[in-house]
Structure formats: C-alpha cells, structure tokens
CSV table of C-alpha atoms in Angstrom, one decimal:
chain,number,residue,atom,x,y,z
C,9,MET,CA,-37.0,33.5,-26.8
C,10,SER,CA,-35.7,35.7,-23.7
C,11,ALA,CA,-32.1,36.2,-23.6
C,12,GLU,CA,-32.4,34.7,-20.0
C,13,ARG,CA,-34.8,31.6,-21.4
C,14,PHE,CA,-31.7,31.2,-23.6
C,15,LEU,CA,-29.2,31.3,-21.2
C,16,LEU,CA,-30.7,28.9,-19.4
C,17,ALA,CA,-32.3,26.4,-21.9
C,18,PHE,CA,-28.1,26.6,-23.0
C,19,PHE,CA,-26.5,25.7,-19.7
C,20,ILE,CA,-29.3,23.0,-18.6
C,21,PHE,CA,-28.7,21.4,-21.6
C,22,ALA,CA,-24.6,22.1,-21.3
C,23,ALA,CA,-24.8,20.5,-18.1
C,24,ALA,CA,-26.4,17.4,-19.4
C,25,PHE,CA,-24.2,17.0,-21.8
C,26,ALA,CA,-20.5,17.9,-20.6
C,27,PRO,CA,-20.3,15.0,-18.2
C,28,ALA,CA,-20.8,12.8,-21.1
C,29,SER,CA,-18.7,13.4,-23.0
C,30,ALA,CA,-15.5,14.4,-19.5
C,31,ALA,CA,-16.1,10.7,-18.8
C,32,GLN,CA,-15.7,9.3,-22.4
C,33,ASP,CA,-11.5,10.9,-22.5
C,34,LYS,CA,-11.4,9.1,-19.9
C,35,PRO,CA,-9.2,5.5,-20.5
C,36,ASN,CA,-11.1,2.6,-19.3
C,37,PHE,CA,-8.7,0.1,-17.1
C,38,VAL,CA,-8.8,-3.7,-17.6
C,39,ILE,CA,-6.0,-5.1,-15.2
C,40,ILE,CA,-5.7,-9.2,-15.4
C,41,LEU,CA,-3.8,-10.9,-13.2
C,42,ALA,CA,-2.9,-14.2,-13.5
C,43,ASP,CA,-2.3,-16.4,-9.8
C,44,ASP,CA,0.9,-18.7,-9.8
C,45,LEU,CA,2.1,-17.5,-13.7
C,46,GLY,CA,6.1,-17.7,-14.2
C,47,TYR,CA,8.1,-16.2,-16.3
C,48,GLY,CA,9.0,-18.7,-18.6
C,49,ASP,CA,5.1,-20.4,-19.0
C,50,VAL,CA,3.8,-18.0,-21.6
C,51,GLY,CA,4.7,-18.7,-25.3
C,52,PHE,CA,5.7,-15.0,-26.1
C,53,GLN,CA,9.4,-15.5,-23.4
C,54,GLY,CA,10.1,-19.0,-24.6
C,55,GLY,CA,7.3,-20.9,-22.8
C,56,LYS,CA,5.7,-24.6,-24.2
C,57,ALA,CA,2.3,-23.4,-23.8
C,58,LYS,CA,0.0,-22.5,-26.3
C,59,THR,CA,-1.0,-18.9,-25.9
C,60,PRO,CA,-1.2,-17.3,-29.5
C,61,HIS,CA,-3.6,-14.6,-27.6
C,62,LEU,CA,-1.1,-13.0,-25.4
C,63,ASP,CA,1.4,-13.6,-27.1
C,64,LYS,CA,-0.2,-11.5,-30.2
C,65,LEU,CA,-1.5,-8.6,-27.3
C,66,ALA,CA,2.8,-9.0,-26.2
C,67,ALA,CA,3.8,-8.7,-29.6
C,68,GLU,CA,1.5,-5.2,-29.9
C,69,GLY,CA,1.8,-4.0,-26.3
C,70,ILE,CA,4.9,-3.0,-24.6
C,71,ARG,CA,6.3,-6.3,-23.2
C,72,LEU,CA,7.7,-5.2,-19.7
C,73,ALA,CA,10.5,-7.9,-19.4
C,74,ALA,CA,11.5,-6.6,-15.7
C,75,HIS,CA,8.0,-6.0,-13.7
C,76,TYR,CA,8.3,-6.7,-9.9
C,77,VAL,CA,6.2,-8.4,-7.3
C,78,HIS,CA,6.3,-9.3,-4.3
C,79,PRO,CA,6.7,-13.0,-4.4
C,80,MET,CA,2.6,-14.5,-2.8
C,81,CYS,CA,-0.4,-13.8,-3.8
C,82,SER,CA,-2.1,-11.3,-1.3
C,83,PRO,CA,1.4,-9.0,-1.1
C,84,THR,CA,0.9,-8.6,-4.8
C,85,ARG,CA,-2.6,-7.8,-4.5
C,86,ALA,CA,-2.4,-5.4,-2.3
C,87,ALA,CA,0.6,-3.2,-3.4
C,88,LEU,CA,-1.7,-3.3,-7.0
C,89,LEU,CA,-4.4,-1.6,-5.3
C,90,THR,CA,-2.2,0.7,-2.5
C,91,GLY,CA,0.2,1.1,-4.8
C,92,GLN,CA,2.5,0.6,-0.9
C,93,TYR,CA,4.5,-2.3,-1.1
C,94,ALA,CA,2.6,-4.9,1.3
C,95,SER,CA,4.8,-5.4,3.8
C,96,ARG,CA,3.8,-1.3,4.6
C,97,PHE,CA,0.7,-3.4,6.5
C,98,GLY,CA,2.1,-6.2,7.6
C,99,VAL,CA,1.5,-8.8,4.4
C,100,THR,CA,4.2,-10.9,3.6
C,101,GLY,CA,2.5,-13.7,2.7
C,102,ALA,CA,-0.8,-15.1,1.7
C,103,GLN,CA,-3.2,-14.8,4.2
C,104,ASN,CA,-7.3,-15.2,5.1
C,105,GLU,CA,-6.8,-11.6,7.6
C,106,GLN,CA,-8.3,-8.7,6.6
C,107,ALA,CA,-5.4,-7.1,4.2
C,108,PHE,CA,-5.3,-3.3,5.5
C,109,PRO,CA,-7.6,-0.7,7.0
C,110,PHE,CA,-10.7,0.1,6.0
C,111,GLY,CA,-10.5,3.4,4.5
C,112,THR,CA,-7.1,2.8,2.7
C,113,PRO,CA,-7.2,4.3,-0.8
C,114,THR,CA,-7.7,1.8,-3.4
C,115,MET,CA,-7.3,1.5,-7.3
C,116,ALA,CA,-11.1,1.0,-7.2
C,117,SER,CA,-11.9,3.1,-4.0
C,118,LEU,CA,-10.4,6.9,-6.0
C,119,LEU,CA,-11.3,6.0,-9.5
C,120,SER,CA,-14.9,5.1,-7.7
C,121,ASN,CA,-15.0,8.6,-6.5
C,122,GLY,CA,-13.8,10.2,-10.2
C,123,GLY,CA,-16.9,8.8,-11.4
C,124,TYR,CA,-15.7,5.3,-12.4
C,125,ASP,CA,-17.7,2.2,-12.7
C,126,THR,CA,-15.3,-0.6,-11.4
C,127,ALA,CA,-15.4,-4.3,-10.5
C,128,LEU,CA,-12.8,-7.3,-9.6
C,129,ILE,CA,-14.6,-10.1,-10.8
C,130,GLY,CA,-12.2,-13.0,-10.1
C,131,LYS,CA,-9.9,-14.0,-6.2
C,132,TRP,CA,-9.8,-11.2,-3.6
C,133,HIS,CA,-7.9,-12.9,-1.0
C,134,LEU,CA,-7.4,-9.3,1.0
C,135,GLY,CA,-10.0,-10.4,3.8
C,136,SER,CA,-12.0,-14.0,3.0
C,137,GLY,CA,-14.4,-13.1,5.3
C,138,LEU,CA,-17.8,-11.7,4.5
C,139,ASP,CA,-16.9,-8.8,6.4
C,140,THR,CA,-14.2,-7.7,4.3
C,141,PRO,CA,-15.4,-8.1,0.9
C,142,PRO,CA,-14.1,-5.8,-2.0
C,143,ASP,CA,-17.4,-4.0,-2.2
C,144,LYS,CA,-16.0,-2.1,1.5
C,145,PHE,CA,-13.1,-1.2,-0.9
C,146,GLY,CA,-14.5,0.2,-3.9
C,147,PHE,CA,-15.4,-2.3,-5.5
C,148,GLY,CA,-19.2,-1.1,-7.6
C,149,TYR,CA,-19.8,-5.1,-8.0
C,150,SER,CA,-17.8,-8.1,-7.8
C,151,TYR,CA,-17.9,-11.4,-8.0
C,152,GLY,CA,-15.8,-14.5,-7.5
C,153,LEU,CA,-13.8,-15.5,-5.1
C,154,LEU,CA,-13.2,-14.2,-1.2
C,155,ALA,CA,-10.2,-16.1,-0.2
C,156,GLY,CA,-7.2,-17.7,-1.8
C,157,GLY,CA,-7.2,-20.6,-4.9
C,158,ALA,CA,-9.9,-22.7,-4.9
C,159,THR,CA,-11.1,-26.3,-6.8
C,160,PRO,CA,-11.5,-25.6,-10.5
C,161,ASP,CA,-15.1,-27.7,-10.5
C,162,THR,CA,-17.0,-26.7,-6.7
C,163,HIS,CA,-14.7,-23.3,-6.0
C,164,GLU,CA,-14.1,-24.4,-3.0
C,165,TYR,CA,-11.2,-22.8,-0.6
C,166,LYS,CA,-9.7,-25.4,1.8
C,167,MET,CA,-11.4,-26.9,4.0
C,168,GLY,CA,-11.9,-24.9,6.5
C,169,PRO,CA,-14.0,-21.6,7.5
C,170,HIS,CA,-13.3,-20.1,4.6
C,171,GLN,CA,-13.9,-23.3,1.9
C,172,ARG,CA,-17.0,-21.6,1.3
C,173,THR,CA,-16.0,-18.6,-0.5
C,174,TRP,CA,-17.9,-18.0,-4.3
C,175,HIS,CA,-19.5,-15.4,-3.7
C,176,ARG,CA,-21.4,-12.3,-6.1
C,177,ASN,CA,-21.5,-8.9,-4.1
C,178,GLY,CA,-20.5,-10.5,-0.9
C,179,THR,CA,-23.4,-12.9,-0.5
C,180,LEU,CA,-22.4,-16.8,-1.5
C,181,LEU,CA,-23.6,-19.1,-3.7
C,182,ASP,CA,-23.3,-22.3,-5.2
C,183,GLU,CA,-22.7,-22.4,-9.6
C,184,GLU,CA,-21.4,-25.5,-11.8
C,185,GLY,CA,-19.3,-24.4,-14.2
C,186,HIS,CA,-15.4,-24.4,-15.0
C,187,ILE,CA,-13.2,-21.8,-12.5
C,188,THR,CA,-11.8,-20.2,-15.6
C,189,ASP,CA,-15.3,-20.4,-17.6
C,190,LEU,CA,-17.1,-18.2,-14.5
C,191,ILE,CA,-14.6,-15.4,-14.2
C,192,THR,CA,-14.3,-15.0,-17.6
C,193,LYS,CA,-17.9,-15.0,-19.0
C,194,ASP,CA,-18.9,-12.7,-16.2
C,195,ALA,CA,-16.4,-10.3,-16.8
C,196,VAL,CA,-17.6,-10.3,-20.6
C,197,LYS,CA,-20.8,-9.5,-19.4
C,198,TRP,CA,-20.2,-7.0,-17.2
C,199,ILE,CA,-18.1,-5.0,-20.0
C,200,GLY,CA,-21.6,-5.9,-22.3
C,201,GLU,CA,-23.4,-3.9,-19.5
C,202,ARG,CA,-21.5,-1.0,-19.6
C,203,ALA,CA,-22.8,2.6,-21.0
C,204,ASP,CA,-21.2,6.1,-20.8
C,205,LYS,CA,-19.1,5.7,-17.9
C,206,PRO,CA,-15.4,5.2,-18.0
C,207,PHE,CA,-14.7,1.9,-16.2
C,208,PHE,CA,-11.9,-0.3,-14.4
C,209,LEU,CA,-12.5,-3.7,-14.6
C,210,TYR,CA,-10.4,-6.4,-12.5
C,211,VAL,CA,-9.7,-10.0,-13.6
C,212,PRO,CA,-7.5,-11.6,-11.3
C,213,TYR,CA,-7.7,-15.1,-12.3
C,214,THR,CA,-7.5,-18.6,-10.4
C,215,ALA,CA,-5.4,-19.9,-13.4
C,216,VAL,CA,-2.8,-21.3,-12.6
C,217,HIS,CA,-3.1,-22.1,-9.3
C,218,VAL,CA,-3.2,-25.8,-8.2
C,219,PRO,CA,-5.7,-27.7,-8.2
C,220,ILE,CA,-5.7,-27.8,-11.4
C,221,ASN,CA,-8.2,-30.4,-13.6
C,222,GLU,CA,-8.5,-29.2,-17.5
C,223,PRO,CA,-11.1,-29.8,-20.2
C,224,GLU,CA,-9.4,-32.4,-23.2
C,225,ARG,CA,-9.8,-29.2,-25.2
C,226,TRP,CA,-7.0,-27.7,-23.7
C,227,LEU,CA,-5.1,-31.0,-22.9
C,228,LYS,CA,-5.5,-31.5,-26.9
C,229,MET,CA,-4.2,-28.0,-27.6
C,230,ASN,CA,-0.8,-28.8,-25.9
C,231,GLU,CA,-0.4,-32.9,-27.2
C,232,HIS,CA,3.0,-31.0,-28.3
C,233,ILE,CA,3.8,-31.0,-24.4
C,234,GLU,CA,5.4,-34.9,-23.4
C,235,GLY,CA,4.5,-35.9,-19.8
C,236,PRO,CA,0.6,-35.7,-18.2
C,237,ALA,CA,1.8,-32.9,-15.3
C,238,GLN,CA,3.3,-30.5,-17.6
C,239,ARG,CA,0.4,-31.3,-20.3
C,240,LEU,CA,-2.2,-30.5,-17.3
C,241,HIS,CA,-0.4,-27.5,-16.2
C,242,ALA,CA,0.0,-26.3,-20.2
C,243,ALA,CA,-3.8,-27.0,-20.5
C,244,ASP,CA,-4.4,-24.7,-17.6
C,245,VAL,CA,-2.4,-21.9,-19.4
C,246,SER,CA,-4.0,-21.8,-22.9
C,247,HIS,CA,-7.0,-22.4,-20.8
C,248,LEU,CA,-6.4,-18.5,-19.2
C,249,ASP,CA,-5.3,-17.4,-22.8
C,250,ASP,CA,-8.6,-18.6,-24.7
C,251,GLY,CA,-10.4,-16.1,-21.4
C,252,VAL,CA,-8.3,-12.9,-22.0
C,253,ALA,CA,-9.8,-13.6,-25.5
C,254,GLN,CA,-12.5,-13.2,-24.5
C,255,ILE,CA,-12.9,-10.6,-22.8
C,256,LEU,CA,-10.3,-8.0,-25.4
C,257,ALA,CA,-13.0,-9.9,-27.9
C,258,ALA,CA,-15.9,-8.4,-25.6
C,259,LEU,CA,-14.1,-4.5,-25.6
C,260,GLU,CA,-13.4,-4.3,-29.5
C,261,LYS,CA,-17.5,-5.5,-29.8
C,262,LYS,CA,-18.9,-2.2,-28.0
C,263,ASP,CA,-15.5,-0.1,-29.4
C,264,LEU,CA,-13.7,0.2,-26.1
C,265,ARG,CA,-10.0,-1.2,-27.4
C,266,LYS,CA,-8.8,2.3,-28.1
C,267,ASN,CA,-9.6,3.9,-25.4
C,268,THR,CA,-8.8,0.9,-22.9
C,269,VAL,CA,-5.6,0.2,-20.8
C,270,VAL,CA,-5.1,-3.1,-20.9
C,271,LEU,CA,-3.1,-5.0,-18.2
C,272,PHE,CA,-1.9,-8.5,-17.8
C,273,LEU,CA,0.6,-9.4,-15.1
C,274,SER,CA,0.9,-12.0,-12.8
C,275,ASP,CA,0.9,-11.7,-8.9
C,276,ASN,CA,4.0,-14.1,-8.8
C,277,GLY,CA,6.8,-16.3,-9.8
C,278,ALA,CA,6.0,-19.9,-10.7
C,279,HIS,CA,5.7,-22.7,-8.0
C,280,ASP,CA,8.1,-25.8,-8.1
C,281,ASP,CA,7.3,-29.5,-7.9
C,282,VAL,CA,3.7,-29.6,-6.0
C,283,ASP,CA,1.1,-32.5,-5.8
C,284,ASN,CA,-2.1,-31.4,-7.5
C,285,LYS,CA,-3.9,-33.6,-5.3
C,286,GLN,CA,-3.5,-31.0,-2.7
C,287,ASP,CA,-5.3,-33.1,0.3
C,288,LYS,CA,-6.3,-29.5,2.0
C,289,TYR,CA,-9.0,-29.0,-1.5
C,290,PRO,CA,-12.0,-30.8,-1.0
C,291,GLY,CA,-12.5,-33.5,-3.8
C,292,ILE,CA,-9.4,-34.8,-3.8
C,293,ASP,CA,-10.9,-38.0,-5.4
C,294,THR,CA,-11.6,-35.6,-8.6
C,295,ARG,CA,-8.7,-34.1,-10.3
C,296,PRO,CA,-5.6,-35.9,-11.5
C,297,HIS,CA,-3.0,-36.5,-8.1
C,298,LEU,CA,0.0,-34.8,-10.3
C,299,THR,CA,3.4,-33.3,-9.8
C,300,ILE,CA,3.1,-30.0,-10.9
C,301,ARG,CA,5.3,-27.0,-11.2
C,302,GLY,CA,5.9,-24.2,-13.4
C,303,SER,CA,8.6,-22.4,-15.5
C,304,ASN,CA,10.7,-19.1,-14.1
C,305,THR,CA,13.0,-19.9,-17.1
C,306,PRO,CA,15.7,-18.1,-17.2
C,307,PHE,CA,15.9,-16.9,-13.4
C,308,ARG,CA,16.8,-18.6,-10.4
C,309,GLY,CA,14.1,-19.5,-7.8
C,310,TRP,CA,10.3,-19.7,-7.0
C,311,LYS,CA,7.6,-18.6,-5.6
C,312,GLY,CA,7.8,-17.8,-1.6
C,313,GLY,CA,11.4,-16.7,-2.8
C,314,LEU,CA,13.7,-13.0,-3.3
C,315,TYR,CA,15.6,-14.7,-6.5
C,316,ASP,CA,14.4,-13.1,-9.7
C,317,GLY,CA,11.7,-16.4,-10.1
C,318,GLY,CA,10.1,-15.6,-7.7
C,319,ILE,CA,9.1,-11.9,-8.3
C,320,ARG,CA,9.7,-11.3,-12.1
C,321,THR,CA,6.7,-12.2,-14.2
C,322,PRO,CA,5.4,-11.6,-17.1
C,323,ALA,CA,3.8,-8.3,-18.1
C,324,ILE,CA,1.9,-6.7,-20.7
C,325,ALA,CA,0.8,-2.8,-21.2
C,326,HIS,CA,-1.4,-2.7,-24.2
C,327,TRP,CA,-3.1,1.1,-24.6
C,328,PRO,CA,-3.2,1.0,-28.8
C,329,GLY,CA,-2.3,4.9,-30.1
C,330,HIS,CA,-0.8,5.9,-27.1
C,331,TRP,CA,2.0,3.0,-26.6
C,332,GLU,CA,4.1,1.3,-29.2
C,333,ALA,CA,5.0,-1.4,-28.8
C,334,GLY,CA,8.1,-3.2,-27.9
C,335,VAL,CA,10.5,-4.2,-25.1
C,336,GLN,CA,10.8,-2.1,-21.8
C,337,ASP,CA,13.6,-3.6,-19.7
C,338,ALA,CA,13.9,-0.9,-17.2
C,339,PRO,CA,12.7,-2.2,-13.8
C,340,VAL,CA,9.9,-1.3,-12.6
C,341,SER,CA,7.2,-2.4,-9.8
C,342,VAL,CA,3.6,-3.2,-9.6
C,343,THR,CA,3.1,-0.8,-7.1
C,344,CYS,CA,3.5,1.8,-10.4
C,345,TRP,CA,0.0,1.3,-11.4
C,346,PHE,CA,-2.1,2.7,-8.5
C,347,THR,CA,0.4,5.9,-9.1
C,348,THR,CA,-0.2,5.9,-13.2
C,349,LEU,CA,-4.1,4.3,-14.0
C,350,CYS,CA,-5.0,6.8,-11.2
C,351,SER,CA,-2.9,9.8,-12.5
C,352,LEU,CA,-4.5,8.7,-16.3
C,353,GLY,CA,-8.3,8.6,-15.2
C,354,GLY,CA,-7.3,11.9,-13.5
C,355,VAL,CA,-7.9,11.6,-9.7
C,356,GLU,CA,-5.9,13.7,-7.9
C,357,LEU,CA,-4.0,11.3,-5.1
C,358,PRO,CA,-4.7,12.2,-1.8
C,359,ARG,CA,-1.3,13.0,0.1
C,360,ALA,CA,-1.4,9.4,2.1
C,361,ALA,CA,-2.1,7.9,-0.9
C,362,THR,CA,1.1,8.6,-2.7
C,363,GLY,CA,2.2,5.3,-2.7
C,364,ASP,CA,6.2,3.8,-3.4
C,365,GLY,CA,5.0,3.5,-6.8
C,366,ALA,CA,6.4,6.4,-10.3
C,367,HIS,CA,3.6,6.8,-13.0
C,368,LEU,CA,4.6,5.1,-15.9
C,369,ASN,CA,2.9,6.5,-18.3
C,370,PRO,CA,5.7,9.0,-19.6
C,371,MET,CA,7.9,5.8,-19.8
C,372,LEU,CA,5.1,4.0,-21.3
C,373,ALA,CA,4.4,6.5,-23.9
C,374,ASN,CA,7.6,7.0,-25.0
C,375,HIS,CA,9.8,4.1,-24.2
C,376,ALA,CA,11.1,3.3,-28.4
C,377,LYS,CA,12.9,7.4,-27.9
C,378,ASN,CA,13.6,7.4,-24.8
C,379,GLY,CA,17.2,6.7,-23.8
C,380,PRO,CA,18.5,4.0,-20.3
C,381,LEU,CA,15.9,5.8,-18.1
C,382,GLU,CA,16.5,6.8,-14.1
C,383,PRO,CA,16.4,3.7,-12.3
C,384,MET,CA,13.5,3.1,-9.3
C,385,PRO,CA,14.5,1.1,-6.4
C,386,ILE,CA,13.2,-2.1,-5.8
C,387,TYR,CA,11.7,-3.3,-2.6
C,388,SER,CA,10.8,-6.3,-1.4
C,389,ALA,CA,10.2,-8.9,1.6
C,390,SER,CA,9.6,-13.1,1.9
C,391,PRO,CA,7.0,-14.3,4.2
C,392,GLY,CA,7.5,-13.9,7.7
C,393,TYR,CA,10.2,-11.2,6.8
C,394,ARG,CA,12.3,-14.4,6.4
C,395,ALA,CA,14.2,-12.4,4.3
C,396,ARG,CA,14.6,-9.0,2.8
C,397,MET,CA,15.8,-7.8,-1.2
C,398,VAL,CA,16.5,-4.1,-2.9
C,399,ARG,CA,17.4,-3.6,-6.6
C,400,LEU,CA,18.3,-0.1,-7.6
C,401,GLY,CA,20.1,-0.5,-11.5
C,402,ASP,CA,21.6,-3.4,-12.3
C,403,TRP,CA,22.7,-4.6,-9.2
C,404,LYS,CA,20.1,-6.8,-6.1
C,405,LEU,CA,21.0,-7.0,-3.0
C,406,ILE,CA,19.4,-10.0,-0.6
C,407,VAL,CA,19.3,-10.0,3.4
C,408,THR,CA,18.2,-13.7,4.9
C,409,LYS,CA,17.7,-13.6,8.4
C,410,GLY,CA,19.9,-16.7,10.4
C,411,GLY,CA,21.7,-16.7,6.6
C,412,GLY,CA,20.9,-20.5,6.8
C,413,ALA,CA,23.8,-21.1,9.4
C,414,LYS,CA,23.5,-23.5,11.6
C,415,ASP,CA,23.6,-21.5,14.7
C,416,LYS,CA,20.9,-19.3,12.8
C,417,LYS,CA,23.3,-16.2,13.9
C,418,GLY,CA,23.6,-13.4,11.8
C,419,ASP,CA,22.5,-12.5,8.3
C,420,ARG,CA,23.4,-13.9,4.3
C,421,LYS,CA,23.9,-11.5,2.1
C,422,GLU,CA,23.8,-11.9,-1.2
C,423,LEU,CA,25.2,-9.1,-3.7
C,424,TYR,CA,24.4,-9.9,-8.0
C,425,ASN,CA,24.9,-7.9,-11.2
C,426,LEU,CA,21.3,-8.7,-12.3
C,427,LYS,CA,23.1,-7.4,-16.1
C,428,ALA,CA,26.1,-9.7,-16.1
C,429,ASP,CA,24.4,-12.7,-14.1
C,430,PRO,CA,20.4,-12.6,-14.7
C,431,GLY,CA,20.8,-15.9,-13.2
C,432,GLU,CA,22.1,-14.7,-9.7
C,433,SER,CA,24.4,-17.5,-10.1
C,434,ARG,CA,27.5,-15.8,-8.5
C,435,ASN,CA,27.4,-13.7,-4.7
C,436,VAL,CA,29.9,-10.8,-6.0
C,437,ILE,CA,29.1,-8.9,-2.5
C,438,ALA,CA,33.0,-9.5,-1.3
C,439,GLU,CA,33.5,-7.5,-4.3
C,440,HIS,CA,31.8,-4.5,-4.5
C,441,PRO,CA,32.0,-3.1,-0.2
C,442,GLU,CA,30.6,0.2,-1.8
C,443,GLN,CA,27.8,-1.3,-3.3
C,444,THR,CA,26.6,-3.4,-1.0
C,445,ALA,CA,26.9,-0.3,1.4
C,446,MET,CA,24.6,1.8,-0.3
C,447,LEU,CA,22.1,-0.7,-0.9
C,448,GLU,CA,22.7,-1.8,2.6
C,449,GLU,CA,21.3,1.9,3.5
C,450,MET,CA,18.6,1.3,1.3
C,451,LEU,CA,16.7,-1.3,2.4
C,452,ALA,CA,17.6,-0.7,5.9
C,453,LYS,CA,15.0,2.8,5.2
C,454,PHE,CA,12.7,0.1,3.2
C,455,ALA,CA,12.3,-1.9,6.2
C,456,ALA,CA,12.2,1.0,8.4
C,457,HIS,CA,8.5,1.2,7.6
C,458,ASP,CA,7.3,-2.7,7.6
C,459,MET,CA,5.4,-3.2,9.8
C,460,VAL,CA,5.7,-6.5,11.9
C,461,VAL,CA,2.3,-8.7,12.0
C,462,GLU,CA,2.5,-12.1,13.8
C,463,ARG,CA,0.7,-14.5,11.5
C,464,ASP,CA,1.1,-17.3,9.8
C,465,LYS,CA,3.8,-17.1,7.7
C,466,GLY,CA,3.0,-18.9,4.3
C,467,GLY,CA,5.0,-19.3,1.4
C,468,LYS,CA,4.4,-22.8,0.4
C,469,ALA,CA,3.7,-23.7,-3.0
C,470,GLY,CA,-0.2,-24.6,-2.5
C,471,ASP,CA,-1.3,-21.2,-0.6
C-alpha cells in the first residue's frame, strides 16, 4: 500500500471512531422533577411517606439543603431550562401561554446542538397548545402532557381548550394506565434505546399534584399513616419514588450510571389544604373527595408564596466517582443547572444565554473539602408580582405589594436571618437598616430586568 493510501485509510478510520469516543466521554444527564413535592414530604428529610429509593439516592449523592426554585410550576420549569429567572419572560404563575420566545436558548437546544439526544417525558406546561410543543425548544422526543397537572387515569387537564393534552411528539393520543406508570414506562424505554450518543432526559412527573388517585399497593405501603387524606398523598409520593427507582435501574442495566448525572428536584413547595375532587378537572366522581396537603416542614409558607416553604424544595445531585456524598447547605438556584450541565456537556454558552445561575460543578466536586462558599444571590417573584424576594447568605428580604394593610398603600418589608431563624418567624427589619438597604438595592436591580405581562395571576394550589 502506498503512503498516500495508508494515510487516507488512517484518517477515514480515525474519523469513524473519534466522534464515538468523544461522545462517550461526555456525561449523560437525567433530571427528574416532582410536582408540588414539599421539603418535608420525603423520607430523607423527615417525611412520613415511604421513599426508600430516594432515601438511598440522597445518602449516596449530595443533598442540597438550600435549593431554591420559584413558587409555581411554570416559572420553575422556565428557569430550569433557560438558566434565567422566569420573571425575565414575565412568567410568574402557572400558565398555558407560551413561556418564552422561539429561538430562546434552552438546555435542550444547546445540548442537542452539542451532539446530545434529548427527550422530555412528562409535564411540559411552558406552552399548552399544539403550536408550542417541546420539540420546538430543543427536545428531539417528547411524550406526556403539554399542559399542567392532569387526572391520574385519563390524563386530562382542566376542562377547557387544553383538556385533551396527552401527546407524543406533539400529536394528541389516548392511552390507558396510571399517569405515573406511563411516564416511568416511557422513560425506561427511551433509556433502553440509547446507543453511543450522550443524552439529556428530562422527566417532569405530575406527582404529587392534585387530583390524586392511587392503587392499593401504594396505600398499603403507607398504612402506618393515620388519616385517609395524608395516606393518599403519601401513596402518591411512594409511587413517584418507585418511578425514580425504575429509571435508575434502566441506567444500571445499560451500564450508564457511572457516566450519568442524575438530579432529583421539585418545582415548588407543597400546597396547603386543597380539595382533591378538583371540580375543574373531568372525572370528579372517580377520585377520593379528601382535603390534601403536603409538608414543607421545617419551613414557613406554601406553594405560591415566597417564604421558604414555597420555594425551598427537596434536591439531590448524584454523579458517581465525581461528586462525593454529603450535604451541601449553601443556597443555590434552579437556574444554576442550565450553566452547570451545559458546561459539563462541553457546550459553549452563547453570550445571550449566560443566564442567572452559577456553574456548580466546582462546588459539587469539592464540597466535602472546601470551606464556606462565596454566597450567590437568590431571587424570585410570586404570581403577578404580588411579592419579590432576594436572599444573600443568611439574609432574606421579602417585599409585598400593598403590605396587607387595609388601605393597600405602601409595601410590607420583611427581613429574616435564616441561620438564626429558618422558620422566618421574626421580622428583624427594624434592627438591621444597613442590611435592609443593601438587599433592597439588590432586589431593585433584579426587578429592573423583569418583564411585566398581563396574565391570569394563578397561584392557587390546584394550578
């Protein structure tokens, strides 16, 4: 063989095998997002529901004890995928309208451009119409709900234009089966079909969003809980836990666990008392009429609000061989995952997509060895901008429009030292004017970049 032919054959051989090798070096990403799961709803944080698989994942991974999201589902989902606080797009409550413009860089679109297979299996709720499905925002495959929380048996949204919402790749379909099982089954199948390319799988479950109805298996698992309402809620949590276990088992079966980053998160805190019959949803007579509530213990507040109960949620980060197990108390934002996963995936962020979050890998890789971290500011707005908050280090400021005063004039301002008062029970604003002034200035800078859009403000437990 001539030297020229040898070199040509060599380069053809190298070209054929180099991409696969490079692809194998990139980590896979799996994000599992629970719906309305409170800080105290899981066993590893003192919850009564049986969650053996999540407890094991938390013990083997990093439990993020101060992971902040937005107080409603659509905003958190927008922040997770774009790396920007959702109020940048005017998204502050649950909504069916398109959340952000076409062409907005998302985690899915950037990873897809970087050679990743991408899939969303579960709840989208960033544009409930057939003209705004996940595939228009970077997902190569999608299955589940275009709209928000749905009935567990017929997989329907609230009665109205988006009631029929179950789909595959933007085409509506009807299927039988419990909604949690269908989401899990499809996620497991999709993992089983992966070949050499790295992948990003986003699995936003509807559990534990009302309305709830659970098979006897999960009720029996939680028979230690007195009261049918709390037992039903716990059964839903345990059913979700089993779904997580099946996804992890699918990764193990393909020998992918060691090179897969797994995140378990929740979109907002648990809701206060809400009637499970949910008369806005079809099939009202098919589910238990019980008053359901979750647990945000030990924090104050609920879904829709800016006390920590509404925005500080369960979070686990796991990457075997890269992130040492333990507990990380430093406050972090859901916006950070956009920057972190894109960076780990070797994707260069466009200047317009730098986002509001930090790259967490240095912290996660060395959290057991490093001392106190430089605190990052955490910002959020409640539905309709009724209130805004900012946290920096131990200090948190909440400013509420109208302040709850009878004349609705002026704002109510609350300052809490979360290290001394994690339950936000004592407003110390009068005692710390300098700290208040600093946080007010920071809050104003964040708010200046918010987009005000007139929408249904939402913010109810069933949204």
